[in-house]
Coordinates of N, CA and C in Angstrom, one line a residue:
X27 N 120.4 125.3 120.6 CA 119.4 124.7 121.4 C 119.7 124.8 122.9
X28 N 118.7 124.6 123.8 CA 118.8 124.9 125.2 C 119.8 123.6 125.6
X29 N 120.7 123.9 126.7 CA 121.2 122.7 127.0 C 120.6 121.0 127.3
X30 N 119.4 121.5 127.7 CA 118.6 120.6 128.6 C 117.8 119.6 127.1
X31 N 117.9 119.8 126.1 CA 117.8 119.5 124.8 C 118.8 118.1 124.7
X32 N 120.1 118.0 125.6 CA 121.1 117.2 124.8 C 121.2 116.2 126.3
X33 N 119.9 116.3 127.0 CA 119.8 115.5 128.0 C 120.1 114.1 127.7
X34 N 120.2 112.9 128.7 CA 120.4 111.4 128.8 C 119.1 111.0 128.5
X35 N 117.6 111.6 128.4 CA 116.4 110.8 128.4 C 116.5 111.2 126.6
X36 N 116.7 112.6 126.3 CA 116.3 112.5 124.8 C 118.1 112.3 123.7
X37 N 119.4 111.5 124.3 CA 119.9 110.9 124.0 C 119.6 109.5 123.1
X38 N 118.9 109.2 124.8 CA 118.0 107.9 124.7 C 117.4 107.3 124.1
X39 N 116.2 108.7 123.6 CA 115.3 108.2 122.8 C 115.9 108.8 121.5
X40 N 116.4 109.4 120.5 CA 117.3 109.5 119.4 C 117.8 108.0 119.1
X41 N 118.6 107.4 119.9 CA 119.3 106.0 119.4 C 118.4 105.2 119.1
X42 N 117.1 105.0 120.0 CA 116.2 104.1 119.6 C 115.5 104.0 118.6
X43 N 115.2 106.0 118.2 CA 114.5 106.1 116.8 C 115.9 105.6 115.7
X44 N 116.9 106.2 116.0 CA 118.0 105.2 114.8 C 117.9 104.0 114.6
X45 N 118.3 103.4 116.1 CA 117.9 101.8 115.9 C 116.9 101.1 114.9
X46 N 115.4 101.9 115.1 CA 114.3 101.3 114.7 C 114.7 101.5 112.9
X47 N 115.1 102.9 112.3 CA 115.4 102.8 111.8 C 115.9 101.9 110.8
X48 N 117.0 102.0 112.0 CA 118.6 100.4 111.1 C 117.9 98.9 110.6
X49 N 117.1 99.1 111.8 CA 115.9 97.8 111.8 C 115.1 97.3 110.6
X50 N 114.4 98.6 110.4 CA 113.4 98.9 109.2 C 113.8 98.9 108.0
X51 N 115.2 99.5 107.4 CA 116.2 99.2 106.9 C 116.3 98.1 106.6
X52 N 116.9 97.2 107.3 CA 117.2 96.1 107.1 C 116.2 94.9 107.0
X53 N 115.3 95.0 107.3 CA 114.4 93.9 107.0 C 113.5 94.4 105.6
X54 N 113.3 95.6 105.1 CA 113.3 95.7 103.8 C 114.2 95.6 102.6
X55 N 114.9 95.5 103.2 CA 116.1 95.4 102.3 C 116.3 93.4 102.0
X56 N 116.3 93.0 102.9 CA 116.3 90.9 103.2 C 115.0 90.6 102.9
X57 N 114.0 91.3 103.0 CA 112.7 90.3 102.9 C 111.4 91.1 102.3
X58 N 111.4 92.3 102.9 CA 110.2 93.1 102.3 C 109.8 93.3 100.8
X59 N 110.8 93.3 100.2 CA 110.6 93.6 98.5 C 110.8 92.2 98.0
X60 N 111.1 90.8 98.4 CA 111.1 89.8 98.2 C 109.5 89.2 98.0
X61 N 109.7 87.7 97.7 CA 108.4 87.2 97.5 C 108.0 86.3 98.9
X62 N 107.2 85.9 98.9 CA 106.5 85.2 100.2 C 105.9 85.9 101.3
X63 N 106.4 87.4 100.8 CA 106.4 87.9 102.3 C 104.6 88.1 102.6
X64 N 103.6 88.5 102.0 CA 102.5 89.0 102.1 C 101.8 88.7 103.5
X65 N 101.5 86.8 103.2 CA 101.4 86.4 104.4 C 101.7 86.1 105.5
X66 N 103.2 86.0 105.4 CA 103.9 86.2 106.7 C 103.2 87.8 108.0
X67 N 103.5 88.7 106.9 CA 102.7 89.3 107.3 C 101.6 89.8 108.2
X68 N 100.5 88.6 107.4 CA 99.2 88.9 107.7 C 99.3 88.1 108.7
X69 N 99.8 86.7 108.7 CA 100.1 85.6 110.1 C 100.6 86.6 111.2
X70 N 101.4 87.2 111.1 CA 101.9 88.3 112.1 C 101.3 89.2 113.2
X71 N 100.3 90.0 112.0 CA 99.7 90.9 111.9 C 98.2 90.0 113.3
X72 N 97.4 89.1 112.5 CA 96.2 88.4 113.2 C 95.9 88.1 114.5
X73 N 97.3 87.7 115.3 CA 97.1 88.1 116.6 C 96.8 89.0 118.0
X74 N 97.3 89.9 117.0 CA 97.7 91.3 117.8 C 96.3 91.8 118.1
X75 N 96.7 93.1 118.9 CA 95.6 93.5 119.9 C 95.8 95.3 119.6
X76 N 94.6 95.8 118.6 CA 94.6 97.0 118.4 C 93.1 97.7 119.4
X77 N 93.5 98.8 119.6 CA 92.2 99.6 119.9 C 91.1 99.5 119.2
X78 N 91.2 99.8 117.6 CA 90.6 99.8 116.7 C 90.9 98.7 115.4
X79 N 89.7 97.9 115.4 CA 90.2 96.4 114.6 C 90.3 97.1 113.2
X80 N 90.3 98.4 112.7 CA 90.9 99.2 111.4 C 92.5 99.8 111.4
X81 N 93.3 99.6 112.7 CA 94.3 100.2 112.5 C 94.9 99.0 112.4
X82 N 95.1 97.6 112.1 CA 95.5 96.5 112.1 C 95.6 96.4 110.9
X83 N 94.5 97.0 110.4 CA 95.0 96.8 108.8 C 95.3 98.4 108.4
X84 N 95.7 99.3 109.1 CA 96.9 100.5 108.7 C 98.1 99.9 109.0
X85 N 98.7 99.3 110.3 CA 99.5 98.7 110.3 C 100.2 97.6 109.3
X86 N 99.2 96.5 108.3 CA 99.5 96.1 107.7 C 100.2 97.1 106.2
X87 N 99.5 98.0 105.9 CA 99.8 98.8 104.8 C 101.0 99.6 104.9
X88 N 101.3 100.1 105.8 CA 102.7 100.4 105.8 C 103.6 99.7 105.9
X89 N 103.5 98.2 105.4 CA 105.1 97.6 105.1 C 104.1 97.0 103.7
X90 N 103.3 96.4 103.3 CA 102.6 95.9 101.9 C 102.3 96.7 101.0
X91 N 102.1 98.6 101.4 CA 101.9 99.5 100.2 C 102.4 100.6 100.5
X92 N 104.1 100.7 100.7 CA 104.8 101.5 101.1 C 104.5 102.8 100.4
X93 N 104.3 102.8 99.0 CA 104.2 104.4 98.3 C 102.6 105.1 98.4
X94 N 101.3 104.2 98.5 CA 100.9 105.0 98.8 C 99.7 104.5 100.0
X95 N 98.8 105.4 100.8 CA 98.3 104.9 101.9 C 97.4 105.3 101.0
X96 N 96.1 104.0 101.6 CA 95.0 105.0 101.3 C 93.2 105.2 102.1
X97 N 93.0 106.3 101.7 CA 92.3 107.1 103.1 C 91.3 106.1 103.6
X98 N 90.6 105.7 104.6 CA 90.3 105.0 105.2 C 89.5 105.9 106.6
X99 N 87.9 105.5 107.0 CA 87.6 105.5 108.3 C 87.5 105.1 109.4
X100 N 88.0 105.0 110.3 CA 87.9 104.8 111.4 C 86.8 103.5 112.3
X101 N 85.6 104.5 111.7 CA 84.3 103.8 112.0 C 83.7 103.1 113.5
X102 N 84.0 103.9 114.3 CA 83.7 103.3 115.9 C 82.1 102.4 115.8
X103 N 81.6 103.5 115.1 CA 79.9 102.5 115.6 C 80.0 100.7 114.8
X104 N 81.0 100.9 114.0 CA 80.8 99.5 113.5 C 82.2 98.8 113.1
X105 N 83.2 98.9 113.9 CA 84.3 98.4 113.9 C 85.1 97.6 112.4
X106 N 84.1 96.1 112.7 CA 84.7 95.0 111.8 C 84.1 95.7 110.2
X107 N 83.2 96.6 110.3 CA 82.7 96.9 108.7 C 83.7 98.0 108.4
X108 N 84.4 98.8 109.4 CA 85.8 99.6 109.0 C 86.8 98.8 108.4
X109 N 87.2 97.8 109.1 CA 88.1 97.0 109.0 C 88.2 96.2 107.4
X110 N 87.2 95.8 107.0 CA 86.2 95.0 105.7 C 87.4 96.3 104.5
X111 N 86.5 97.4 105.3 CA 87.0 98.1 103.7 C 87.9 98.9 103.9
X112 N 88.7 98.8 104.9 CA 89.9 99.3 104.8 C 90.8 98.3 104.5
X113 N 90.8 97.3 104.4 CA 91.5 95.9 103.3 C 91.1 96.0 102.3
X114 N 89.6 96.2 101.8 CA 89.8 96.7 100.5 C 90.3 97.6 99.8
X115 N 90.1 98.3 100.6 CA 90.9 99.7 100.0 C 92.6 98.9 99.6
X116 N 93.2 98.2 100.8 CA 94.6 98.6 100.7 C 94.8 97.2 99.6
X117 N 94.0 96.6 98.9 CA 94.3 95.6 97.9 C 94.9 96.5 96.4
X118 N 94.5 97.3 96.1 CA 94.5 97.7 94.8 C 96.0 98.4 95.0
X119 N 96.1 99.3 96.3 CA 98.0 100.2 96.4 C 98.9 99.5 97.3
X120 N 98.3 97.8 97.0 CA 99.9 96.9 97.6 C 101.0 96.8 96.4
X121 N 102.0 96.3 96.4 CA 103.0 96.3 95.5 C 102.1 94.8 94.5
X122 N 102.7 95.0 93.5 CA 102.6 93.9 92.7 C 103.0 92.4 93.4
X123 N 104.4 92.1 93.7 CA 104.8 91.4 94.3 C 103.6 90.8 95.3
X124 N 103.5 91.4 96.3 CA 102.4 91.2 97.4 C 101.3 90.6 97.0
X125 N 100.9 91.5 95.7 CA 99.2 90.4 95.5 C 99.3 89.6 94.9
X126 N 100.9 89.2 94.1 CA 101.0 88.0 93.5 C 100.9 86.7 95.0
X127 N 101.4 87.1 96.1 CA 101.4 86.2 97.0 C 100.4 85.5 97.7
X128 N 99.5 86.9 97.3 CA 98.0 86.0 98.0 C 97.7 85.5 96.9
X129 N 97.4 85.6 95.6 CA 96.8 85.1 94.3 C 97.5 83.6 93.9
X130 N 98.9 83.5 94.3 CA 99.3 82.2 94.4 C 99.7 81.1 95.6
X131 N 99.7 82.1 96.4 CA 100.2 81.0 98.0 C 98.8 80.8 98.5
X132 N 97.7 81.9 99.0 CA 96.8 81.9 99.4 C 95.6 80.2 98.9
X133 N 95.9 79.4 99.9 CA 95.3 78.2 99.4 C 93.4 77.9 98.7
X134 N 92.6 79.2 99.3 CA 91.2 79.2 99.1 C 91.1 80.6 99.0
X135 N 89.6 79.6 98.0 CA 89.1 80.8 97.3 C 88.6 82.3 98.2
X136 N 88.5 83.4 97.9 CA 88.4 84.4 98.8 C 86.5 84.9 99.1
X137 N 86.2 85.1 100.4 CA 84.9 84.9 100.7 C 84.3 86.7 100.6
X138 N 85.2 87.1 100.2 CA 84.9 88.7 100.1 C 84.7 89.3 99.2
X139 N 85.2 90.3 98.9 CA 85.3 91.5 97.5 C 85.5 90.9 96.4
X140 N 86.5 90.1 96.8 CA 87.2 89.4 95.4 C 87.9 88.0 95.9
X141 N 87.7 87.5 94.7 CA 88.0 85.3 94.9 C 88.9 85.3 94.8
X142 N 90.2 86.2 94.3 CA 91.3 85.9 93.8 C 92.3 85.7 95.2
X143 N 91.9 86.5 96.1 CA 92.7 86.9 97.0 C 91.9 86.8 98.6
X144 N 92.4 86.6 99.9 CA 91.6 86.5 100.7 C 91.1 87.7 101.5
X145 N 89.9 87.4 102.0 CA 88.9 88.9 102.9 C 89.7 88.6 104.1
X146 N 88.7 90.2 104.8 CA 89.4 90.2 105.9 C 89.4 89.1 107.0
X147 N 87.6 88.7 106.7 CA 87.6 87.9 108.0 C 88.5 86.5 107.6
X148 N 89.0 86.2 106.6 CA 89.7 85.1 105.9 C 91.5 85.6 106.6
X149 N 91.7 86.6 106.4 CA 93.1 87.5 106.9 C 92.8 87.3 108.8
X150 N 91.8 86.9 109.3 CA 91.6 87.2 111.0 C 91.6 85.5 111.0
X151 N 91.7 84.9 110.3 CA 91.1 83.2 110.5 C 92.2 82.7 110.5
X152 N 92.5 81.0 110.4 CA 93.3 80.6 110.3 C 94.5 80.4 108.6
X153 N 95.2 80.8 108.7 CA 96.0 81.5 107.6 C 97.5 80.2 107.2
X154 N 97.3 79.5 105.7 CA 98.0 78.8 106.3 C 99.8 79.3 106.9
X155 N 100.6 78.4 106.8 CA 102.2 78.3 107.1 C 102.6 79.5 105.8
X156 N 103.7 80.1 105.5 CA 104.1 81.0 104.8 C 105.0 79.7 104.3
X157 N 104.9 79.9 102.9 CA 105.5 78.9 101.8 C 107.0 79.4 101.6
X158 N 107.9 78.3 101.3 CA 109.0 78.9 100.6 C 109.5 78.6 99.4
X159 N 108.3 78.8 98.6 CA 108.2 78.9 96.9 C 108.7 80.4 96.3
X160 N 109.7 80.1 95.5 CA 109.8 81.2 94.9 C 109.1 81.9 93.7
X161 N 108.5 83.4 94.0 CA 107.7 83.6 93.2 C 108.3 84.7 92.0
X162 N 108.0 85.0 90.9 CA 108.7 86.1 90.0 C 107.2 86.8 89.6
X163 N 106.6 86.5 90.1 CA 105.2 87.0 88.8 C 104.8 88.0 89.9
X164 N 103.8 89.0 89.0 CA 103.3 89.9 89.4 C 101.6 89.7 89.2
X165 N 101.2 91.1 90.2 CA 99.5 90.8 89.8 C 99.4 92.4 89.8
X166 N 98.8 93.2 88.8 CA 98.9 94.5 88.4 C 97.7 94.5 88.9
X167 N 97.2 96.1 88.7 CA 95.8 96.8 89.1 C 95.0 98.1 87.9
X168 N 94.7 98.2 87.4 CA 94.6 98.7 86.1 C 93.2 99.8 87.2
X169 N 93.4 101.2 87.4 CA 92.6 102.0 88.1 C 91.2 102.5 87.5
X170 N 91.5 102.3 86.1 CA 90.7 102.8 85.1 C 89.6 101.7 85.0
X171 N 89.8 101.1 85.2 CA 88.8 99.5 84.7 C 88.9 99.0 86.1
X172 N 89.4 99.1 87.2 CA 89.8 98.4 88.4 C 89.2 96.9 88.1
X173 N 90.1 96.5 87.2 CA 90.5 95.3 86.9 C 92.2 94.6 87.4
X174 N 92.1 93.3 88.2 CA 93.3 93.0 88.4 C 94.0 92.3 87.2
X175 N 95.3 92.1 87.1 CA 95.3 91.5 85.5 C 97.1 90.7 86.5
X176 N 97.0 89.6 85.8 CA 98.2 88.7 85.8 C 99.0 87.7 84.9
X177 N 100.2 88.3 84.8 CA 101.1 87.5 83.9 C 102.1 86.7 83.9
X178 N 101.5 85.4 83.4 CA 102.4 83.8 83.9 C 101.9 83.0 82.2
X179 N 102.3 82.1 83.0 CA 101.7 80.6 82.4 C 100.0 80.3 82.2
X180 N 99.6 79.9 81.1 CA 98.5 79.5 81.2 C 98.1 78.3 80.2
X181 N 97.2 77.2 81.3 CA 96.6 76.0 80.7 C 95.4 75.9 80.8
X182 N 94.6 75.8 80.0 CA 93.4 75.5 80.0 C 92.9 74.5 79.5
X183 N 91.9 73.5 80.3 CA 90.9 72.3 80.4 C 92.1 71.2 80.8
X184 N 92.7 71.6 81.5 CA 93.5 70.3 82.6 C 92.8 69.9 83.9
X185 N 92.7 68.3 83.5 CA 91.8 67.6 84.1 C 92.7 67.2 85.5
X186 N 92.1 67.8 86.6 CA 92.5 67.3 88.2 C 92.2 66.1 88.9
X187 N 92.9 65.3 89.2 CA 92.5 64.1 90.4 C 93.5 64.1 91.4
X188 N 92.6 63.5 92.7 CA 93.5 63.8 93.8 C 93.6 64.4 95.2
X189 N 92.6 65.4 94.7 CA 92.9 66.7 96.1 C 91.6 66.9 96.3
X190 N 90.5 66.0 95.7 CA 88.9 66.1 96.7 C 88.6 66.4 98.1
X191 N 89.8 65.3 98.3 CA 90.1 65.3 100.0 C 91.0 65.1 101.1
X192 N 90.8 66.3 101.9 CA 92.0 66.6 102.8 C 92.8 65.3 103.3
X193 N 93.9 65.4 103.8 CA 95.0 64.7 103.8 C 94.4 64.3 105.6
X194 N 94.4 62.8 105.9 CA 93.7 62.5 107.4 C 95.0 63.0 108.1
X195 N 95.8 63.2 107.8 CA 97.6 63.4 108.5 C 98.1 65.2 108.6
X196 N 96.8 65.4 107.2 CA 97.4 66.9 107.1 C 98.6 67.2 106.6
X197 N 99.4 66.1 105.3 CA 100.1 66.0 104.8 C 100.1 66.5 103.8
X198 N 101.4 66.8 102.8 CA 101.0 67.6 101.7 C 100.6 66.4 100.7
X199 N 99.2 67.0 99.9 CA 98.6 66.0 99.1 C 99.5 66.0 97.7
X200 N 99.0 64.8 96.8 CA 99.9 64.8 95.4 C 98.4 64.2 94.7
X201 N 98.5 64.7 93.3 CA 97.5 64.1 92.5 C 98.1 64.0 91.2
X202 N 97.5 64.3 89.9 CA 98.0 64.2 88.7 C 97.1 65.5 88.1
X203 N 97.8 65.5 87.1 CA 97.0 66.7 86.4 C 97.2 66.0 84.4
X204 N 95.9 66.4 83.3 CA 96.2 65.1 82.4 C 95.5 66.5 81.7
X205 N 96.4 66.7 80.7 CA 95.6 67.5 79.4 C 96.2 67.2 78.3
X206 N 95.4 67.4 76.8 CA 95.5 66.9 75.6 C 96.5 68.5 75.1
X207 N 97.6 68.1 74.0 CA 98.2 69.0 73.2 C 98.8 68.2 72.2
X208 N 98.2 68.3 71.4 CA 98.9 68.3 70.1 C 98.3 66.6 69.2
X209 N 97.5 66.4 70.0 CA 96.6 65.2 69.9 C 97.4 64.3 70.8
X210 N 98.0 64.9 71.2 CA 98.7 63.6 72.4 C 98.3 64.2 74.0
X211 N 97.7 63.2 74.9 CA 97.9 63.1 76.5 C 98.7 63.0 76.9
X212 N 98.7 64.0 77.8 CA 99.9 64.4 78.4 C 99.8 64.5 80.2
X213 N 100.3 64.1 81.1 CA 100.2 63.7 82.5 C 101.6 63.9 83.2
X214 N 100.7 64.5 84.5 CA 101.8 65.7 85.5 C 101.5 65.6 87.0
X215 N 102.7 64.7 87.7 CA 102.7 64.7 88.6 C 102.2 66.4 89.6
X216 N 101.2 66.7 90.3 CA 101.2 68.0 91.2 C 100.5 67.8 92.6
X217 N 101.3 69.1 93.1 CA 101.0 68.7 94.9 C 100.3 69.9 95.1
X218 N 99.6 69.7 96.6 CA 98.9 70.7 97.5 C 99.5 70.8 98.7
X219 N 100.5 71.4 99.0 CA 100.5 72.2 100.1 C 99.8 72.3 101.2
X220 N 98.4 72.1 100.8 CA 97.1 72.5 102.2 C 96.1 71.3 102.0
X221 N 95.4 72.2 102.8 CA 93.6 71.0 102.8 C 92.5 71.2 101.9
X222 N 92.8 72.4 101.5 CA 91.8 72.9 101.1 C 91.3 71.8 99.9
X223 N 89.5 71.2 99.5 CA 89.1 70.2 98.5 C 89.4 71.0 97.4
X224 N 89.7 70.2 96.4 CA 89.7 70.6 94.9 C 89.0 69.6 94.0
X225 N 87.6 69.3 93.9 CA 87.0 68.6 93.7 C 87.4 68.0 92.4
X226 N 87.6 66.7 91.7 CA 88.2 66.2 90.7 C 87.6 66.7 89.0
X227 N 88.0 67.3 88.5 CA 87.1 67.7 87.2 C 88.2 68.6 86.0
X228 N 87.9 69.5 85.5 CA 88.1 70.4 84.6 C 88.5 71.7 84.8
X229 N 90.1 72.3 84.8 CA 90.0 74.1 85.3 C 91.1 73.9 84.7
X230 N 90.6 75.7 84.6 CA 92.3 76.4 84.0 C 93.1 76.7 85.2
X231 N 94.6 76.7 84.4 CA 95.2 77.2 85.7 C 96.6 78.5 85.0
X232 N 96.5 79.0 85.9 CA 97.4 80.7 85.8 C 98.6 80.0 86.8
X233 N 99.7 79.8 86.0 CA 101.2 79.8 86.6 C 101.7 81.3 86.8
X234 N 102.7 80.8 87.8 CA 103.6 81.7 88.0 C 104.4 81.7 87.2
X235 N 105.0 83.0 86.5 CA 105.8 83.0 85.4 C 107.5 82.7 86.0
X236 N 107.9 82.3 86.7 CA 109.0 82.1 87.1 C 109.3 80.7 86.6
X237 N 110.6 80.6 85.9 CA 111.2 79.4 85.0 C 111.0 78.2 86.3
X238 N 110.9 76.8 85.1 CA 111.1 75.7 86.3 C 111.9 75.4 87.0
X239 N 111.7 75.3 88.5 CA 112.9 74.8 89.3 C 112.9 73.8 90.1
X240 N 113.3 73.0 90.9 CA 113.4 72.2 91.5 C 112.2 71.2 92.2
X241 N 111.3 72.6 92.9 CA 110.1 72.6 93.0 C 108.8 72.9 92.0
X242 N 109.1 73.2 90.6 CA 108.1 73.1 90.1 C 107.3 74.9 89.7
X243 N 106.7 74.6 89.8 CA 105.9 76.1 89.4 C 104.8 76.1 90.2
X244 N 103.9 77.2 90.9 CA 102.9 77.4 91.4 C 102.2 77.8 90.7
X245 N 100.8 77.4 91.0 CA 99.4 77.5 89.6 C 98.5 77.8 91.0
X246 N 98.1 78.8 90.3 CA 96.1 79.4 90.7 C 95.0 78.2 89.9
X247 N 93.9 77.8 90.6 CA 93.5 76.8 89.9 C 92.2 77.3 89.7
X248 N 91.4 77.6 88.9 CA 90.2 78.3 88.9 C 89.2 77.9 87.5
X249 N 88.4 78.5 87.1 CA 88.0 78.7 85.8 C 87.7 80.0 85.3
X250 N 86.8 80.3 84.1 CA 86.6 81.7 83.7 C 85.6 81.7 83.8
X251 N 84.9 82.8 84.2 CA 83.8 83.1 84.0 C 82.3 83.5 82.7
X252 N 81.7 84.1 82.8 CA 81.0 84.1 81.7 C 81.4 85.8 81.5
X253 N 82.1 86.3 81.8 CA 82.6 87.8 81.4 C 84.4 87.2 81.0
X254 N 84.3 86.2 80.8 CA 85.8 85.8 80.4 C 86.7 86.1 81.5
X255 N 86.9 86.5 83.1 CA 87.4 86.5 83.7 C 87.9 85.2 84.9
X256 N 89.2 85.1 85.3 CA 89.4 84.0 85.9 C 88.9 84.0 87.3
X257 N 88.0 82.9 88.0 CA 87.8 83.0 88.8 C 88.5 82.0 90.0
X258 N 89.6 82.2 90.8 CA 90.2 80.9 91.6 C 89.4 80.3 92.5
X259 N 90.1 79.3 92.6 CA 89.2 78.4 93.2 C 90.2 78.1 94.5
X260 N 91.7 77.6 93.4 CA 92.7 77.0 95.1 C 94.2 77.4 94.0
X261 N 95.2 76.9 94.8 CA 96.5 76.6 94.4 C 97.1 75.2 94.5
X262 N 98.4 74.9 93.6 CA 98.5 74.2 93.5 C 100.4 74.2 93.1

């Protein structure tokens, strides 16, 4: 190569691309493939200031769906309707991990494509704190059926009291949770993390399959639909 190739400006910039590297490296390696991270993420991500309110969510997909991108327009005449479905798009080729995070951290139900998980303008809003629950469970994507499917814990017709209404302090709330097995009642101290109402009644709930620990298990709190599918409501 010419000499002028092994200059001090493109020395320079070489170390920096390594650095970024070492960088990138290392925070996937501590946190990226871990649980919690999704919304950290998207909290991250919300502020920021792109040209295009669609490359904010390319930027999100290259650390949430590292193996595959997927194709996406631009859409100048209508910005936020790019944006819309280029998060949809990148729901189905995030890692399992990831959509377990919105499906169980994610405090409310979702106002977009799907309940399970939050839309975009819900990803641009206020998002709560990133939890430090640990999660083990996954939430799969079946391409053929573009059905999501998740495997944990499951209880059905446990009765909620408690979480109607937000905490005046914005404290984490506690209620009880009371279901019948085996002809006997049975009653469970559970908390809310957030504000979000959970009006007092009847729902099934989808645990995270991660054994009990210290803190308990995280539950999706929802019911099923009339196609037999779960529909969330909150967490818990």
């Amino acid at each position: 190569f010419p000499p002028r190739l092994y200059g001090t400006q493109i020395i320079d910039r070489d170390l920096n691309v390594i650095r970024f590297y070492q960088r990138l490296q290392g925070a996937s390696k501590n946190s990226l493939w871990s649980s919690n991270v999704a919304l950290s993420v998207l909290a991250a991500m919300a502020p920021r200031h792109a040209a295009h309110a669609v490359d904010k969510v390319g930027g999100i997909t290259h650390i949430l769906a590292p193996g595959k991108i997927p194709i996406y327009i631009r859409g100048d005449s209508d910005p936020s309707s790019a944006a819309k479905n280029a998060w949809d798009l990148l729901i189905p080729v995030m890692t399992n991990r990831h959509r377990a995070d919105l499906f169980f951290l994610y405090p409310a139900r979702g106002n977009g494509k799907h309940a399970w998980c939050p839309s975009w303008d819900q990803v641009n809003g206020d998002l709560p704190p990133a939890s430090s629950f640990h999660l083990d469970g996954d939430v799969s994507y079946r391409e053929e059926s573009g059905l999501f499917e998740c495997e944990g814990w499951l209880m059905k017709d446990c009765v909620l009291q408690g979480f109607a209404k937000p905490d005046p302090d914005g404290r984490c709330r506690t209620g009880t949770l009371r279901l019948v097995h085996a002809d006997a009642e049975h009653s469970f101290s559970v908390a809310a993390h957030h504000q979000e109402p959970i009006p007092d009644g009847s729902y099934v709930l989808i645990g995270d399959r991660s054994i009990v620990g210290p803190d308990g298990i995280v539950w999706a709190v929802g019911a099923f639909n009339s196609d037999k599918r779960f529909e969330k409501l909150s967490v818990l």
